[in-house]
Coordinates of C-alpha atoms in Angstrom, one line a residue:
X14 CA 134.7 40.8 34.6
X15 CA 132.2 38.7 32.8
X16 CA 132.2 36.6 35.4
X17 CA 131.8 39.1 38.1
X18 CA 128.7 40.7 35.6
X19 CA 127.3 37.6 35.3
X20 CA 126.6 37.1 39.3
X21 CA 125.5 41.0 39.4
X22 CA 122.8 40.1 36.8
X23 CA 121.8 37.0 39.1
X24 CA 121.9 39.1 42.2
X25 CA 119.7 41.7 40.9
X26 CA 116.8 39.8 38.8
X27 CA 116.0 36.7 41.0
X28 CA 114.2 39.4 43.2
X29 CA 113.0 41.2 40.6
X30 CA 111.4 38.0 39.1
X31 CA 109.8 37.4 42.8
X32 CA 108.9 40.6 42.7
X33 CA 106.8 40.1 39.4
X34 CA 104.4 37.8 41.5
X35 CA 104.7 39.2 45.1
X36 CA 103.6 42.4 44.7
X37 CA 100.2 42.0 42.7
X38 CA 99.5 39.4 45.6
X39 CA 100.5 42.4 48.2
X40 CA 98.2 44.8 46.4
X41 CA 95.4 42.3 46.7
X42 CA 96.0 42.1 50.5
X43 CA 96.5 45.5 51.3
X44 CA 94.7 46.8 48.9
X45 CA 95.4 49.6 46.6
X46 CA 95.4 52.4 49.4
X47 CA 97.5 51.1 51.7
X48 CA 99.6 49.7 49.2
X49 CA 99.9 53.5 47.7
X50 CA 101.0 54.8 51.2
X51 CA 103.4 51.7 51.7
X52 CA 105.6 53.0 48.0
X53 CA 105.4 56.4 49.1
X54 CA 107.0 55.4 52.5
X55 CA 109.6 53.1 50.4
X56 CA 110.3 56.2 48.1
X57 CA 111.3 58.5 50.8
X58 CA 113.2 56.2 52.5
X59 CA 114.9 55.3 49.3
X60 CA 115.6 59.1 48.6
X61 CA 117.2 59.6 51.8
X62 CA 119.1 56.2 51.8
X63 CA 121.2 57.6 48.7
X64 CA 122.1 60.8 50.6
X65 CA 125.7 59.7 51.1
X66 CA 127.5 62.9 49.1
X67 CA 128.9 60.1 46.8
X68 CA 131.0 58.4 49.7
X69 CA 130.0 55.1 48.9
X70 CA 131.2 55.0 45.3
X71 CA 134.3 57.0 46.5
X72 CA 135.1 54.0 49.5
X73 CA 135.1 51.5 46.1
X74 CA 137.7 54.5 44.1
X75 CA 140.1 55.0 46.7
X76 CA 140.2 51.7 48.3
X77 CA 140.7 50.1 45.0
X78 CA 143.7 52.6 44.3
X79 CA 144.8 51.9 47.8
X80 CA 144.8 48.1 47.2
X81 CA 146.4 47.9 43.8
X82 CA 149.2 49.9 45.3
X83 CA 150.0 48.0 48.3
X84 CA 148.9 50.2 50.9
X85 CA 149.9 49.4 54.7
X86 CA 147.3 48.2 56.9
X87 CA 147.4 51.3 58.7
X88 CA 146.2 53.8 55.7
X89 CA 143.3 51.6 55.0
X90 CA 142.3 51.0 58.4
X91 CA 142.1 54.9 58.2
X92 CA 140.3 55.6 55.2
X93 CA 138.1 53.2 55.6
X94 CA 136.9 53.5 59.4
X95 CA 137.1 57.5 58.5
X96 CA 134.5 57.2 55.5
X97 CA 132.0 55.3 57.6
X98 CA 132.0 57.3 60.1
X99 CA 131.4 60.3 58.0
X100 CA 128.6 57.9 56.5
X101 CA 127.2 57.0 59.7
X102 CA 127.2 60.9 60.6
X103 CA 125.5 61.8 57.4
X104 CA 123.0 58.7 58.2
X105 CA 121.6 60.0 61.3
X106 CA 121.5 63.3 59.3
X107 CA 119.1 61.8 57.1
X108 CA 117.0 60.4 59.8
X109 CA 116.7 64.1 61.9
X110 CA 115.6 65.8 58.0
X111 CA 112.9 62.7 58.0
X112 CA 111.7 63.6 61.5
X113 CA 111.7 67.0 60.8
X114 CA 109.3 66.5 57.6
X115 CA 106.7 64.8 60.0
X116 CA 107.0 67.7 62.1
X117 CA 106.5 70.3 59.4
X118 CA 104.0 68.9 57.4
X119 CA 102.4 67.3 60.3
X120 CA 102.6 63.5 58.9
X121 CA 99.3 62.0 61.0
X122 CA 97.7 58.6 60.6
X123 CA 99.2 55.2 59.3
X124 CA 102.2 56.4 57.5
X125 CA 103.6 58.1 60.4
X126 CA 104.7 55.2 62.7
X127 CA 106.1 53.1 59.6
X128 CA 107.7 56.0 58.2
X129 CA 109.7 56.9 61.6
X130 CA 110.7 53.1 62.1
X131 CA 112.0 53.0 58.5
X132 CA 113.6 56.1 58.9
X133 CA 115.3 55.0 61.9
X134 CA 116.7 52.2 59.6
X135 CA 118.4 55.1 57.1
X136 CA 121.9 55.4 58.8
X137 CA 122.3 51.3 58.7
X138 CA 121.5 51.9 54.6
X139 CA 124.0 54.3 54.0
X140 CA 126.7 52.2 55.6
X141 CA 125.6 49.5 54.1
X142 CA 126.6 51.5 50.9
X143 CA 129.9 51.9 52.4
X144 CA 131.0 48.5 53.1
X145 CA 129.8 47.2 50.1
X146 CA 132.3 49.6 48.5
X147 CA 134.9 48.0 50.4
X148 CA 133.6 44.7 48.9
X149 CA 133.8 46.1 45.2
X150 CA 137.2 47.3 45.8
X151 CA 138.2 44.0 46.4
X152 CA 135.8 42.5 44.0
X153 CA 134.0 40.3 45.9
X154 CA 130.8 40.5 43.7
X155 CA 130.3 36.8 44.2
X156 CA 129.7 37.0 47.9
X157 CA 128.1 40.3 47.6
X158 CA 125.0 38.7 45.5
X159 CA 125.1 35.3 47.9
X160 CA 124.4 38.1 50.5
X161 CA 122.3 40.8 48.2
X162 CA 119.9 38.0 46.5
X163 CA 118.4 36.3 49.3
X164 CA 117.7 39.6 51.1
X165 CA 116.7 40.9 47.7
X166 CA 114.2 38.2 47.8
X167 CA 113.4 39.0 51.7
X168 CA 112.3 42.8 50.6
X169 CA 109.3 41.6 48.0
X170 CA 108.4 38.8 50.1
X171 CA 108.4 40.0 53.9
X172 CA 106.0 42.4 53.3
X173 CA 103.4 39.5 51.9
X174 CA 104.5 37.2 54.8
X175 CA 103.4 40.3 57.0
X176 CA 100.2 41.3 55.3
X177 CA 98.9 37.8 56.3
X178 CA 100.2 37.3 59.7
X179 CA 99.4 41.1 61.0
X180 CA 96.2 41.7 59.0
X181 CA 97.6 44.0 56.8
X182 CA 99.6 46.1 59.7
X183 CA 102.0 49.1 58.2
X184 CA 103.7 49.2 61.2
X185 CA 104.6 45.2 60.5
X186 CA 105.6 45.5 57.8
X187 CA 107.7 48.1 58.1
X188 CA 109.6 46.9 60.9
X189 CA 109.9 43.6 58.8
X190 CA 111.5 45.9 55.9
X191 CA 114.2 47.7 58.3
X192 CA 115.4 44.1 60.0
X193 CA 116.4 42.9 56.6
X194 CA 118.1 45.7 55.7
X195 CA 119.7 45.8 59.2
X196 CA 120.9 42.0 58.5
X197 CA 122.2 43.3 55.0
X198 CA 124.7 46.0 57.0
X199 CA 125.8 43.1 59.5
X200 CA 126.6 40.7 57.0
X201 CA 128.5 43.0 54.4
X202 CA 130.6 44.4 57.5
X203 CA 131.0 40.7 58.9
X204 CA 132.4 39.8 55.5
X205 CA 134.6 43.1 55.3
X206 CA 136.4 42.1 58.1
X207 CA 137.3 38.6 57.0
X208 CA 138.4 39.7 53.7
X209 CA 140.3 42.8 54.3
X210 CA 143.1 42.4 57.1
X211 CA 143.0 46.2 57.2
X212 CA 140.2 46.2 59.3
X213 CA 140.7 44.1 62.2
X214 CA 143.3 46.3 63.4
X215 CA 142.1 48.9 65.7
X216 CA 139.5 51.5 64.3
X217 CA 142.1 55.0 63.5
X218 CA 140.0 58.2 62.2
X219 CA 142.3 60.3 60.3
X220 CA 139.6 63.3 59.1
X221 CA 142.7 64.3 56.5
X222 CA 141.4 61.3 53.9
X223 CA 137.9 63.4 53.8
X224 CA 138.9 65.6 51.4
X225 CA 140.2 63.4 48.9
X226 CA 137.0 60.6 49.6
X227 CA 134.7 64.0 49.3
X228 CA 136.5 65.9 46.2
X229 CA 135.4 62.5 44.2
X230 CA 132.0 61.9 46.1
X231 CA 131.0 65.7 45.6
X232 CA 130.4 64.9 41.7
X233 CA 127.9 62.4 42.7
X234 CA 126.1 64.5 45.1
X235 CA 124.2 66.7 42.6
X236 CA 123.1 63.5 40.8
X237 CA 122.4 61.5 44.1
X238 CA 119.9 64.4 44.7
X239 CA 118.1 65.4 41.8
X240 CA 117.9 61.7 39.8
X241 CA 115.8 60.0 42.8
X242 CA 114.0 63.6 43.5
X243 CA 112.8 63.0 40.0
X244 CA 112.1 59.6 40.1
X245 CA 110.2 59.7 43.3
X246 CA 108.3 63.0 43.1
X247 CA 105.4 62.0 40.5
X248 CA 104.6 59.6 43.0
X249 CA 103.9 62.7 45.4
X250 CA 101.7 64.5 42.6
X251 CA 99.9 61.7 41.8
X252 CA 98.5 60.9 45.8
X253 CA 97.6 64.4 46.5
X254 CA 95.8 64.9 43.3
X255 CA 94.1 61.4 42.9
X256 CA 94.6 59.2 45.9
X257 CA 96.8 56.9 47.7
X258 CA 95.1 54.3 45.7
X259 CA 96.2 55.9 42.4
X260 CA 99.7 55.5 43.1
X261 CA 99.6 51.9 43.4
X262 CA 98.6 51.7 40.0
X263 CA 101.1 53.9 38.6
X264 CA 104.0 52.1 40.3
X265 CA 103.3 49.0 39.6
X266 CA 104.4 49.2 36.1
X267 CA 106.9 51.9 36.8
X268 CA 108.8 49.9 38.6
X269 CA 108.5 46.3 36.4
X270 CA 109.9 48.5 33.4
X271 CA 112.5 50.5 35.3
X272 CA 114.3 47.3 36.5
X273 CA 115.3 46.7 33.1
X274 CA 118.3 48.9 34.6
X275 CA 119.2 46.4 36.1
X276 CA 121.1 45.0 32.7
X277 CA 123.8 48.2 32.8
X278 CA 123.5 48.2 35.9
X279 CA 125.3 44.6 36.5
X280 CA 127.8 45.4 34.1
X281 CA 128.7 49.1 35.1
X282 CA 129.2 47.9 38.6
X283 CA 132.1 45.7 37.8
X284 CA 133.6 47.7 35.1
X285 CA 134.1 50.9 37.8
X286 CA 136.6 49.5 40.4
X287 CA 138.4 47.8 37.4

């Protein structure tokens, strides 16, 4: 375990760190407007990528009891194909709810493209929650951070790379954003199917295991809600009452000290499927 913590820690800060040095650079090039609508953009698409009802941490529960019991191929083909595809359903969910708030409140101007191409990218998030619960189940936390850091890395520094090439183009950088976490989905499910046999058997959806994966995931719904509604809505006060520009400067250190999570975080996420 304190090996596994050790690679989490590694997995998560390394992009943190570049992200120490990136993002005062990205505000320079932007500047602080754009910059503003660009975290308020990242911060609903951050909401809505956590709007899984608690599957994800219930595909690393049950697959973990399934494993350390010696389950046949068959019954983890099925709960496993049978949670992503409730994932995947709830994914596009999240994308129609996104389109239907730039309908409603009649989202105009330079957030709109970004925030419907980063939107479409939702669904491919909340799989990638999935799989990586596979992963944890079978404690693969060393490939999961050879996979998670450099893409880690890709987030903070793809946006710079974009700012310079496309003159400081939203739409750039946004599609930049949604290929990496694209590649992050294709990877964890390439390496899902090498290391769990289960899976490359035939998909079989068996809608029975929902009940059990949603009677553990229910408990996390209420918190999956409400914690990133309140750790995301300042942001929203703070732009309509003082500016895009505001924002920027109210992040920016919001987000330096909040990765200090990062510390539990590592640890917590080993000690759960154990």
């Amino acid at each position: 375990m304190i090996k596994n913590s050790i690679y989490n820690l590694i997995g998560m800060s390394l992009p943190v760190i570049v992200g120490l040095f990136s993002i005062p650079a990205l505000i320079e090039v932007l500047g602080a407007e754009k910059f503003g609508i660009l975290t308020l953009i990242w911060a609903i698409v951050g909401y809505f990528g956590v709007f899984d009802l608690g599957l994800g941490r219930a595909m690393t529960l049950v697959v973990r009891e399934e494993l350390s019991k010696g389950s046949t191929h068959e019954k983890l083909n099925s709960i496993i194909w049978t949670n992503l595809l409730a994932m995947g359903f709830l994914g596009i969910i999240a994308f129609c709810i996104v389109l239907l708030y730039t309908l409603i409140f009649d989202v105009r101007g330079e957030i709109l493209i970004p925030l419907l191409i980063l939107g479409v990218v939702i669904p491919f998030v909340i799989l990638s929650n999935g799989v990586r619960g596979v992963l944890e189940a079978a404690e693969e936390f060393k490939f999961i951070n050879l996979v998670r850091t450099p893409l880690g890395i890709y987030t903070y520094l793809a946006p710079l790379f974009a700012a310079y090439i496309f003159e400081s183009d939203l739409i750039a950088i946004a599609i930049m954003l949604g290929l990496g976490r694209i590649l992050l989905f294709f990877l964890y499910s390439l390496a899902a199917v090498k290391i769990i046999s289960a899976l490359k058997f035939i998909p079989v959806i068996d809608f029975a295991h929902l009940p059990r994966l949603l009677n553990f995931g229910g408990w996390l719904t209420v918190s999956n809600i409400v914690s990133p509604l309140m750790g995301y809505i300042d942001r929203f006060f703070i732009a309509r009452s003082l500016g895009f520009d505001s924002v920027a400067y109210y992040v920016t250190p919001y987000e330096i000290i909040t990765r200090l999570w990062i510390i539990p975080g590592a640890i917590t996420g080993v000690l759960f499927p154990s």
